[in-house]
XYZ file of C-alpha atoms in Angstrom:
652
model
C -34.467 -8.697 11.803
C -32.688 -8.282 8.461
C -33.436 -4.687 7.460
C -32.628 -5.017 3.789
C -31.654 -7.887 1.539
C -32.089 -7.353 -2.197
C -30.859 -9.328 -5.157
C -28.355 -8.048 -7.699
C -30.039 -5.503 -9.907
C -30.333 -6.191 -13.612
C -29.559 -3.419 -16.079
C -32.445 -1.322 -17.315
C -31.353 -0.393 -20.831
C -34.238 1.971 -21.306
C -33.102 4.125 -18.406
C -29.384 3.693 -18.970
C -28.838 2.425 -15.429
C -25.596 0.567 -14.822
C -26.004 -2.757 -12.964
C -25.107 -2.450 -9.311
C -25.113 -4.942 -6.496
C -27.262 -3.847 -3.566
C -25.704 -4.790 -0.254
C -27.449 -5.618 2.985
C -27.745 -3.064 5.736
C -26.554 -5.103 8.703
C -27.677 -4.200 12.223
C -24.887 -3.574 14.745
C -23.793 -6.412 17.074
C -26.062 -6.805 20.066
C -24.880 -5.125 23.265
C -26.666 -5.040 26.573
C -27.758 -1.780 28.197
C -25.024 -2.231 30.810
C -22.368 -2.603 28.093
C -23.589 0.524 26.301
C -23.668 2.526 29.533
C -20.202 1.316 30.467
C -18.824 2.292 27.052
C -20.429 5.754 27.162
C -19.207 6.444 30.701
C -15.711 5.312 29.781
C -15.540 7.627 26.767
C -16.950 10.516 28.806
C -14.870 10.231 31.971
C -11.938 7.958 31.064
C -10.993 8.700 27.432
C -7.308 8.245 28.307
C -7.964 4.800 29.875
C -5.781 5.345 32.986
C -6.304 1.765 34.187
C -4.741 0.232 31.079
C -1.251 0.283 32.614
C -2.457 -1.884 35.532
C -3.639 -4.793 33.378
C -1.733 -8.071 33.721
C 0.634 -6.593 36.315
C 1.522 -8.306 39.615
C 0.090 -6.804 42.796
C 3.393 -5.222 43.885
C 3.834 -3.549 40.513
C 0.274 -2.231 40.657
C 0.983 -0.506 43.975
C 4.103 1.101 42.503
C 2.220 2.265 39.406
C -0.569 3.655 41.592
C 1.920 5.635 43.703
C 3.592 6.949 40.544
C 0.216 7.939 39.110
C -0.681 9.983 42.197
C 2.852 11.333 42.736
C 4.590 11.735 39.339
C 7.827 12.657 41.143
C 8.181 8.953 42.008
C 8.282 8.171 38.305
C 11.170 10.410 37.280
C 12.779 10.945 40.692
C 14.684 7.619 40.951
C 16.420 8.337 37.623
C 17.300 11.925 38.481
C 20.959 12.797 37.933
C 23.432 15.586 38.627
C 23.460 16.394 34.918
C 19.723 17.089 35.023
C 20.155 19.110 38.202
C 22.678 21.417 36.529
C 20.087 22.306 33.896
C 17.294 22.664 36.445
C 19.270 24.930 38.770
C 20.051 27.336 35.929
C 16.411 27.460 34.820
C 15.186 27.680 38.434
C 17.388 30.665 39.229
C 16.375 32.291 35.953
C 12.641 32.031 36.598
C 13.183 33.156 40.210
C 14.593 36.421 38.867
C 11.283 36.844 37.019
C 9.047 35.408 39.766
C 10.124 37.795 42.535
C 9.180 41.075 40.819
C 6.140 39.483 39.192
C 4.941 38.096 42.521
C 5.081 41.536 44.133
C 3.454 43.185 41.086
C 0.601 40.703 40.671
C -0.240 40.831 44.392
C -0.700 44.592 44.044
C -2.830 43.931 40.952
C -5.080 41.756 43.143
C -5.153 44.545 45.798
C -3.253 42.278 48.203
C -0.125 43.054 50.253
C 2.981 42.597 48.034
C 4.409 39.995 50.413
C 1.479 37.665 49.563
C 2.771 37.498 45.994
C 6.107 36.170 47.254
C 4.371 33.729 49.594
C 2.462 32.462 46.553
C 5.746 31.894 44.720
C 7.145 29.761 47.547
C 4.707 27.039 48.701
C 2.678 26.257 45.513
C 5.757 25.424 43.355
C 6.871 22.866 45.972
C 3.450 21.188 45.900
C 3.374 21.158 42.110
C 6.856 19.619 41.898
C 5.489 16.566 43.738
C 2.066 16.274 42.078
C 2.454 17.873 38.640
C 3.128 15.991 35.415
C 4.643 18.824 33.352
C 8.420 19.277 33.169
C 8.214 22.860 31.934
C 5.354 24.459 33.848
C 6.581 27.226 36.164
C 4.043 27.911 38.911
C 3.065 31.189 40.545
C 0.579 34.079 40.487
C -0.668 35.183 37.062
C -2.054 38.504 35.899
C -5.504 37.320 34.747
C -6.381 35.444 37.952
C -5.005 38.332 40.027
C -7.140 40.811 38.120
C -10.321 38.728 38.451
C -9.773 38.002 42.129
C -9.185 41.635 43.001
C -12.001 43.052 40.859
C -14.643 40.580 42.083
C -13.808 40.971 45.771
C -13.586 44.770 45.537
C -17.247 44.883 44.514
C -18.238 44.247 48.143
C -15.146 44.785 50.286
C -12.609 47.604 50.156
C -8.968 46.498 50.459
C -8.149 49.944 51.905
C -10.947 50.323 54.445
C -11.055 46.669 55.520
C -7.728 45.047 54.481
C -7.973 42.111 56.904
C -11.413 41.014 55.658
C -10.266 41.457 52.064
C -7.262 39.226 52.734
C -9.468 36.614 54.405
C -11.821 36.581 51.424
C -8.863 36.229 49.028
C -7.582 33.169 50.891
C -11.109 31.726 51.075
C -11.629 32.257 47.328
C -8.322 30.496 46.716
C -9.515 27.539 48.800
C -12.728 27.199 46.800
C -10.837 27.640 43.521
C -8.516 24.786 44.492
C -11.398 22.646 45.737
C -13.240 23.124 42.452
C -10.126 22.404 40.378
C -9.234 19.257 42.329
C -12.845 18.053 42.126
C -12.832 18.403 38.338
C -9.727 16.253 38.180
C -10.925 13.688 40.713
C -14.347 13.329 39.069
C -12.726 13.544 35.618
C -14.935 16.428 34.533
C -12.230 18.324 32.704
C -14.395 18.609 29.589
C -16.279 21.406 31.394
C -13.423 23.848 30.801
C -13.702 23.137 27.063
C -16.638 25.579 27.016
C -13.982 28.298 27.091
C -13.181 28.275 23.396
C -10.074 29.739 21.817
C -12.083 32.732 20.603
C -13.369 33.441 24.116
C -9.926 33.182 25.671
C -8.289 35.428 23.066
C -10.954 38.122 23.459
C -11.044 37.801 27.228
C -7.268 37.980 27.655
C -6.980 40.950 25.298
C -9.707 42.798 27.212
C -8.118 41.912 30.531
C -4.738 43.113 29.239
C -6.261 46.489 28.350
C -7.961 46.812 31.742
C -4.857 45.698 33.643
C -2.718 48.172 31.712
C -5.129 51.049 32.328
C -5.256 50.221 36.035
C -1.498 50.813 36.138
C -2.052 54.465 35.259
C -2.284 55.047 38.999
C 1.326 53.891 39.445
C 2.656 55.192 36.131
C 1.275 58.707 36.640
C 1.741 58.884 40.401
C -1.976 59.426 41.124
C -3.013 59.058 44.760
C -6.821 59.080 44.440
C -7.720 56.591 41.712
C -10.936 54.709 40.944
C -11.308 51.071 41.963
C -13.694 50.373 39.076
C -12.425 48.256 36.197
C -14.287 49.697 33.186
C -12.546 51.698 30.475
C -14.624 54.851 30.959
C -14.300 55.200 34.768
C -10.565 54.447 34.644
C -9.810 57.058 31.974
C -12.187 59.520 33.644
C -10.373 59.070 36.959
C -6.967 59.524 35.324
C -7.877 62.811 33.590
C -9.881 64.209 36.496
C -6.793 63.966 38.684
C -4.269 65.668 36.411
C -3.209 67.832 39.341
C -1.842 64.675 41.045
C 0.338 63.628 38.114
C 4.036 63.461 39.019
C 6.544 64.228 36.284
C 9.248 62.306 38.159
C 7.043 59.201 38.245
C 6.054 59.630 34.589
C 9.700 59.959 33.533
C 10.783 56.854 35.438
C 7.788 54.883 34.196
C 8.449 55.876 30.586
C 12.078 54.762 30.818
C 11.184 51.298 32.121
C 8.298 50.963 29.672
C 10.893 51.371 26.943
C 13.529 49.157 28.569
C 11.311 46.139 29.361
C 9.707 45.704 25.892
C 13.133 46.264 24.322
C 14.545 43.408 26.408
C 11.649 41.190 25.349
C 12.192 42.113 21.706
C 15.866 41.135 21.939
C 14.957 37.743 23.410
C 12.329 37.126 20.736
C 14.729 37.973 17.928
C 17.516 35.844 19.432
C 16.110 32.975 21.550
C 19.560 32.195 22.960
C 19.379 35.536 24.763
C 16.243 34.483 26.672
C 17.938 35.557 29.892
C 17.779 39.203 28.777
C 13.978 39.220 28.929
C 13.863 36.957 31.999
C 16.252 39.111 34.008
C 14.923 42.482 32.851
C 12.187 42.775 35.545
C 14.625 42.023 38.353
C 17.194 44.407 36.878
C 14.443 47.054 36.702
C 13.540 46.503 40.348
C 17.178 46.648 41.499
C 18.056 49.684 39.367
C 14.943 51.668 40.318
C 15.375 50.814 44.010
C 18.980 52.061 43.943
C 17.898 55.285 42.194
C 15.128 55.950 44.720
C 17.424 55.239 47.663
C 20.296 57.325 46.280
C 18.213 60.400 45.417
C 15.621 59.963 48.188
C 12.992 60.057 45.442
C 10.255 58.936 47.829
C 10.261 62.523 49.064
C 9.901 63.901 45.536
C 6.670 62.416 44.260
C 7.658 58.767 43.678
C 5.702 56.327 45.851
C 7.461 53.194 47.109
C 6.348 49.782 48.376
C 7.526 50.440 51.907
C 8.730 48.013 54.502
C 7.814 44.383 53.825
C 7.516 41.762 56.496
C 10.277 39.169 56.696
C 9.862 35.441 57.257
C 8.187 32.467 55.647
C 4.486 31.982 55.000
C 2.427 32.207 58.188
C -0.510 29.748 58.450
C -3.851 31.118 57.289
C -6.325 28.253 57.723
C -7.900 30.175 60.601
C -8.673 33.026 58.158
C -10.820 30.945 55.799
C -14.523 31.881 55.647
C -16.986 28.992 55.306
C -20.060 30.869 56.498
C -21.442 34.372 56.747
C -22.748 36.917 54.265
C -19.640 36.779 52.059
C -19.728 33.003 51.460
C -21.531 33.378 48.125
C -18.987 35.952 46.971
C -15.935 33.794 47.754
C -17.500 30.706 46.128
C -18.328 32.684 42.975
C -14.869 34.266 42.901
C -13.211 30.910 43.481
C -15.236 29.304 40.696
C -14.380 31.969 38.102
C -10.699 32.309 39.029
C -10.419 28.523 39.308
C -11.712 27.938 35.783
C -9.595 30.684 34.219
C -6.369 29.724 35.992
C -6.962 26.021 35.313
C -7.532 26.682 31.619
C -4.348 28.733 31.397
C -2.259 26.221 33.357
C -3.336 23.183 31.327
C -3.017 25.028 28.013
C 0.513 26.170 28.874
C 1.523 22.704 30.103
C 0.232 21.003 26.956
C 1.895 23.581 24.715
C 5.382 22.924 26.057
C 4.771 19.176 26.369
C 4.028 19.102 22.630
C 7.324 20.883 21.942
C 9.257 18.209 23.861
C 7.108 15.300 22.692
C 5.736 14.062 26.022
C 2.231 13.772 27.450
C 0.567 15.886 30.131
C -2.391 14.241 31.875
C -5.121 16.891 32.068
C -6.958 15.303 35.001
C -3.742 14.879 37.009
C -2.894 18.510 36.290
C -6.296 19.581 37.590
C -5.743 17.676 40.820
C -2.195 19.013 41.149
C -3.187 22.643 40.563
C -6.252 22.220 42.775
C -4.370 20.719 45.724
C -1.671 23.347 45.220
C -4.281 26.077 45.743
C -6.009 24.320 48.646
C -2.680 24.002 50.471
C -1.766 27.535 49.386
C -4.958 28.965 50.895
C -3.841 27.593 54.295
C -0.345 29.082 53.932
C -1.106 32.723 53.054
C -1.125 32.221 49.258
C -3.697 33.321 46.715
C -4.667 31.702 43.390
C -1.703 30.327 41.442
C -1.302 28.309 38.260
C 1.177 27.670 35.479
C 2.207 31.071 34.100
C 2.966 31.324 30.386
C 5.749 33.891 30.720
C 7.581 31.977 33.454
C 7.053 28.647 31.698
C 8.455 30.050 28.457
C 11.537 31.271 30.327
C 11.779 27.919 32.125
C 11.612 26.053 28.820
C 14.154 28.295 27.085
C 16.509 28.071 30.085
C 16.697 24.319 29.566
C 14.535 22.950 32.388
C 14.500 19.146 32.434
C 12.158 18.385 35.342
C 9.919 20.011 37.944
C 13.016 20.495 40.127
C 13.327 23.913 38.472
C 10.206 24.875 40.468
C 11.918 23.681 43.644
C 15.005 25.794 42.882
C 12.791 28.820 42.225
C 10.921 28.179 45.482
C 14.150 27.925 47.498
C 15.370 31.183 45.943
C 12.132 32.892 46.945
C 12.519 31.409 50.442
C 15.988 32.963 50.785
C 14.511 36.264 49.624
C 11.723 36.057 52.217
C 14.160 35.272 55.002
C 17.039 37.629 54.283
C 16.427 40.065 51.400
C 13.075 41.723 52.158
C 14.585 44.992 53.493
C 16.089 45.567 50.037
C 12.618 46.022 48.541
C 11.617 48.820 50.912
C 12.533 51.537 48.402
C 11.217 49.770 45.293
C 8.985 52.307 43.485
C 5.422 51.325 42.606
C 5.905 52.755 39.137
C 8.378 50.035 38.159
C 5.917 47.367 39.311
C 3.291 48.986 37.106
C 5.708 48.939 34.167
C 6.446 45.235 34.776
C 2.726 44.423 34.804
C 1.999 46.397 31.628
C 4.891 44.755 29.792
C 3.798 41.292 30.932
C 0.100 41.588 30.040
C 0.515 43.435 26.751
C 1.751 40.148 25.297
C -1.698 38.687 25.965
C -3.117 40.722 23.073
C -2.792 38.280 20.183
C -3.518 40.197 16.962
C -2.445 37.372 14.571
C -4.798 34.921 16.308
C -7.659 37.442 16.096
C -7.043 37.897 12.357
C -6.974 34.129 11.908
C -10.324 33.772 13.690
C -11.830 36.462 11.422
C -10.538 34.592 8.401
C -11.898 31.205 9.503
C -15.144 31.843 11.398
C -16.986 35.164 11.566
C -19.271 33.964 14.374
C -16.257 33.063 16.519
C -14.906 36.528 15.783
C -18.135 38.046 17.128
C -17.779 35.897 20.260
C -14.211 37.130 20.658
C -15.303 40.769 20.308
C -18.095 40.249 22.852
C -15.577 38.890 25.346
C -13.211 41.781 24.648
C -15.737 44.628 24.823
C -17.595 42.991 27.716
C -14.401 42.963 29.781
C -13.366 46.461 28.719
C -16.702 48.254 29.145
C -18.612 46.198 31.738
C -16.502 43.974 33.985
C -14.131 41.043 33.806
C -16.588 38.386 34.962
C -19.548 39.804 33.010
C -17.517 39.945 29.813
C -16.527 36.320 30.274
C -20.121 35.316 31.047
C -21.455 37.091 27.947
C -18.928 35.367 25.680
C -19.667 31.929 27.170
C -23.418 32.527 26.800
C -23.012 33.453 23.122
C -20.867 30.357 22.510
C -23.478 28.127 24.146
C -26.152 29.834 22.030
C -24.092 28.958 18.952
C -23.990 25.308 20.033
C -27.745 25.299 20.677
C -28.316 26.869 17.277
C -26.306 24.112 15.621
C -28.290 21.478 17.525
C -31.746 22.946 16.896
C -31.098 23.977 13.291
C -29.044 21.180 11.730
C -27.938 21.390 8.123
C -29.881 19.592 5.406
C -28.321 19.393 1.948
C -29.713 18.465 -1.455
C -27.506 15.875 -3.116
C -26.932 15.342 -6.834
C -25.055 12.761 -8.849
C -21.611 13.459 -10.270
C -21.961 12.208 -13.875
C -20.170 8.966 -14.690
C -19.981 7.876 -11.039
C -22.188 6.578 -8.258
C -21.053 9.466 -6.032
C -23.618 11.965 -4.662
C -22.585 15.368 -3.354
C -24.054 18.745 -2.396
C -25.637 20.372 -5.448
C -24.622 23.854 -4.310
C -21.026 22.784 -3.726
C -20.309 20.647 -6.797
C -21.573 22.537 -9.842
C -21.369 19.481 -12.117
C -23.601 17.428 -9.812
C -27.084 16.856 -11.300
C -30.470 15.926 -9.925
C -31.892 12.489 -10.606
C -35.418 12.903 -12.035
C -38.041 11.533 -9.674
C -35.685 11.577 -6.682
C -35.201 14.157 -3.957
C -32.011 13.171 -2.139
C -31.288 14.952 1.153
C -28.444 14.598 3.626
C -28.952 15.355 7.334
C -25.693 16.390 9.002
C -26.377 16.300 12.746
C -27.736 14.051 15.483
C -31.552 13.943 15.506
C -33.216 14.665 18.836
C -36.191 16.347 20.480
C -34.670 19.791 19.914
C -34.633 19.604 16.114
C -37.279 17.083 14.981
C -39.953 19.736 14.366
C -37.537 21.847 12.357
C -36.312 18.852 10.330
C -39.837 17.767 9.431
C -40.797 21.275 8.335
C -37.544 21.755 6.410
C -37.827 18.415 4.579
C -41.439 19.093 3.580
C -40.342 22.536 2.378
C -37.625 20.911 0.249
C -40.329 18.729 -1.328
C -42.593 21.694 -2.069
C -39.702 23.692 -3.551
C -38.653 20.744 -5.698
C -42.179 20.137 -7.006
C -42.611 23.835 -7.767
C -39.389 23.822 -9.805
C -40.404 20.667 -11.649
C -43.861 22.086 -12.472
C -42.222 25.155 -13.972
C -39.892 22.926 -16.034
C -42.841 20.615 -16.842
C -40.817 17.602 -15.712
C -41.652 14.632 -13.510
C -42.685 14.958 -9.875
C -40.980 13.270 -6.923
C -41.411 9.529 -6.520
C -38.789 8.920 -3.838
C -37.474 10.959 -0.931
C -34.047 9.566 -0.015
C -32.543 10.610 3.322
C -28.812 10.016 3.678
C -28.237 9.410 7.405
C -24.477 8.757 7.236
C -23.735 11.898 9.274
C -26.447 11.247 11.893
C -24.457 9.905 14.838
C -27.264 9.680 17.406
C -31.037 9.668 17.705
C -33.597 9.712 20.515
C -37.240 8.652 20.733
C -38.413 11.958 19.267
C -36.071 11.385 16.352
C -37.488 7.920 15.743
C -40.997 9.381 15.762
C -39.859 11.911 13.162
C -39.405 9.173 10.560
C -42.837 7.694 11.291
C -44.519 11.094 10.998
C -42.481 11.992 7.938
C -43.388 8.743 6.191
C -47.094 9.453 6.642
C -46.689 13.050 5.496
C -44.823 12.214 2.282
C -47.084 9.266 1.466
C -49.982 11.714 1.332
C -48.029 13.453 -1.414
C -47.452 10.180 -3.270
C -43.783 10.035 -2.282
C -42.003 7.029 -0.785
C -39.503 7.546 2.052
C -36.156 5.769 1.694
C -33.374 5.737 4.311
C -29.689 5.345 3.472
C -26.925 4.139 5.778
C -28.279 4.730 9.280
C -25.277 3.937 11.476
C -24.777 2.174 14.814
C -27.131 3.436 17.485
C -29.456 5.052 14.910
C -30.058 1.806 13.021
C -30.501 -0.143 16.235
C -33.177 2.206 17.583
C -35.002 2.362 14.258
C -35.140 -1.435 14.136
C -36.532 -1.641 17.662
C -39.180 1.006 17.006
C -40.284 -0.383 13.633
C -42.773 -2.994 14.841
C -44.898 -2.748 11.684
C -41.746 -2.927 9.550
C -42.938 -0.106 7.322
C -39.917 2.180 7.812
C -37.258 -0.512 7.527
C -38.697 -2.528 4.660
C -36.521 -4.240 2.022
C -37.198 -1.451 -0.494
C -36.795 1.469 1.916
C -33.357 0.877 3.425
C -30.035 0.924 1.534
C -26.342 1.103 2.264
C -25.475 3.903 -0.176
C -27.364 6.523 -2.146
C -25.990 5.052 -5.376
C -27.409 1.611 -4.589
C -30.762 3.112 -3.623
C -31.071 5.048 -6.877
C -29.943 2.067 -8.945
C -32.447 -0.242 -7.224
C -35.405 2.150 -7.362
C -34.937 3.678 -10.835
C -36.380 0.679 -12.736
C -39.660 1.161 -10.876
C -40.190 4.504 -12.618
C -41.029 3.235 -16.139
C -41.192 5.840 -18.793
C -39.009 8.264 -16.851
C -35.653 9.321 -18.270
C -32.592 9.256 -16.094
C -29.146 10.700 -16.467
C -27.708 8.491 -13.717
C -25.111 6.047 -15.065
C-alpha cells in the first residue's frame, strides 16, 4: 500500500501559499516477525554485540578469543612486563596500606569480627584479577554494603547474643548477592540496575554516610551500651542517654584522628602528587594509636581495643551457608539489596576510571566477575565485596597499570594475616571509628545535589526522599521509597505524555511549540499538535481526552475572536517511537470523534513501527488516505490550505 502520493502543489495566490512539493510517506522495508524479535532481543540483551569479534575468524582463533573473553587476564597477561610490574607493585602496596585498616573498620561496621574484613581483602582481589576487565578497580569491603548487610541482619539476629548464626547469615547473604550479580551478567540483565538513578544514589549515599558516622559515636565517645538501631533519633537518643559512659580519653584520641585524617585527605586533594599522604594516613593512624595504647596501657583507662585477632588464612565456610530454614528469606533479601548496591558502585567506579584512561569496561563481564568473586568469597569466610571508590582512586593515582595491583594488595594482606595479626591486638576502636567517619563523609556530594536542584526539581525530591528515608527510617526502606518514587515518575511520563500546540515561524515552513517560540503563529483553520511519547494502552484514554480538549479550547478562542473554526487537526507523530493495538484504536476513535465536529484528522510523519502498524490496521483506508498522511507539517499545511477557500492565511 502506498500511504500517500500527491502531485506538486500549485501556488494559491489568494492565500499567499508558497508552492511546495509534497513527498510520499514510504512504509518501512518489510521484515518478518522473527527478524523484528531478533533485532529487539539483540538491542535489549546484546547492545555491545559481543559476538562481533568472532566473525570471519578461524576456529582456533575463536577459542582463544572465547578464553580471553571469559578470562581477561589472558588478554593482557602475555604482554605483561617488568616495567608494568614496577608500577603495579607500588600501587598494590599503597592500596594495601589503606585496605588493612579499612577492612578491619568495615567488618566492625557490618557487626562482623574484624578478621573477616581482612579475609575479604585477600581472596576476592585474586578472583577479580583473573576475571575483571578494569585496570584500576581495587576490590574489597565497602562502607555502604557493610552498613546494609549489618543493619538488615541485625533486625532478626543479634551479633552479640548469637555471633555464630549472624556470621553464617552474613556468608549466606554474600553467596546470594554474588549469585544474583553473576546471574545479571550471564543473562545480560544489567539494565535492571539502571533503575538506581544518580539522584537516588546521591541521596542514599549521603543518608548512609550520616547514619554510618552517627553509629561511630559508640567508638568515638567510648560508650559501652549503645543502640543497634540505625535511625537518627534512636542513635542520638542513645548517645545522650549514656553520657555517664563517655570517656574523655577516648574523645580526645578520636578528636585528634578526626582532625589528622581529613587534613591528610585535604593535602592529597590539593596536591595530587601527594596521594600517598591520604592513602597511608589510615595505616599511620592505626600504627600510631596502637603504639600509644600499648605504651600507656590505655586499655585500662577507658579506651577499648580490638583485642586478640586470629592468625592464619581464610578458613573454608561453605559448610556455614544457609539454604533452608526460617532465615532463608532474610538472607535472600539482604543478598539482593547488598548485591545491587555493591554492583552499582563497582561498575560506576570501574567506568569512571576507564573513561579517564580511555579504555572500555564491559558491564556484563564486570557483573560476572564481581558475582563470582562474592560466590567464592562466601565459601572462604568473606562477606560482600566490590570495587571501592576510595581504594580505586588511590590505585589510579599510584599509577596502577593492570589488575596485578590487586594481586600485590592481596599478597600483602596475606602476609599480614600470617605474621602481623598480634600487632593489632592493642588497636583502639576509636581510631577505626575515625577512619570510617573520614571515609564515608566523602560520600556526601553537595555540588551534585545543587546541580540536581538546578536541573530537575523532581529528581531533587527523589534524592531527598532517599536521604531522609535512610536517616529517619532505615537503609533499605529509604532506598525502596526512592526507587518507588522514581518508578512513579516514569509511569507518570508514560501515562501523561506531553502534547504541544505547534505554530509556524513566519517566512519558513518550520513549526514549533507556540509557548516556546513567541514569534510562532497559528495557521487559521488548523490545529497542529505534536505528541512526544510512545502511544500505548496506558495513555490512549488521556491522549484522546487531551486532544479533544485542545479542540474545544481552540474553538472557544476562535469564537471570542470571531475567526474561523478548525477544519483540520494535524497530529505530528515524529516523536512517537512505538505504538500498540490500543494506540492504533486511538486514531480510529479520534477520527470518528473529530469528524462529528466537522474536523478532518491528518497524520504527519509516523515513523518505522508506528507507520507499519497503522498500515496493517487501516483496512478501510480511511486513516491513511492520500489527503490524510504527510511527511512534514509544512507539506500538510501547504497541501490542505487551498481547500479552505475564502480563508486568509499567514503561512508563506
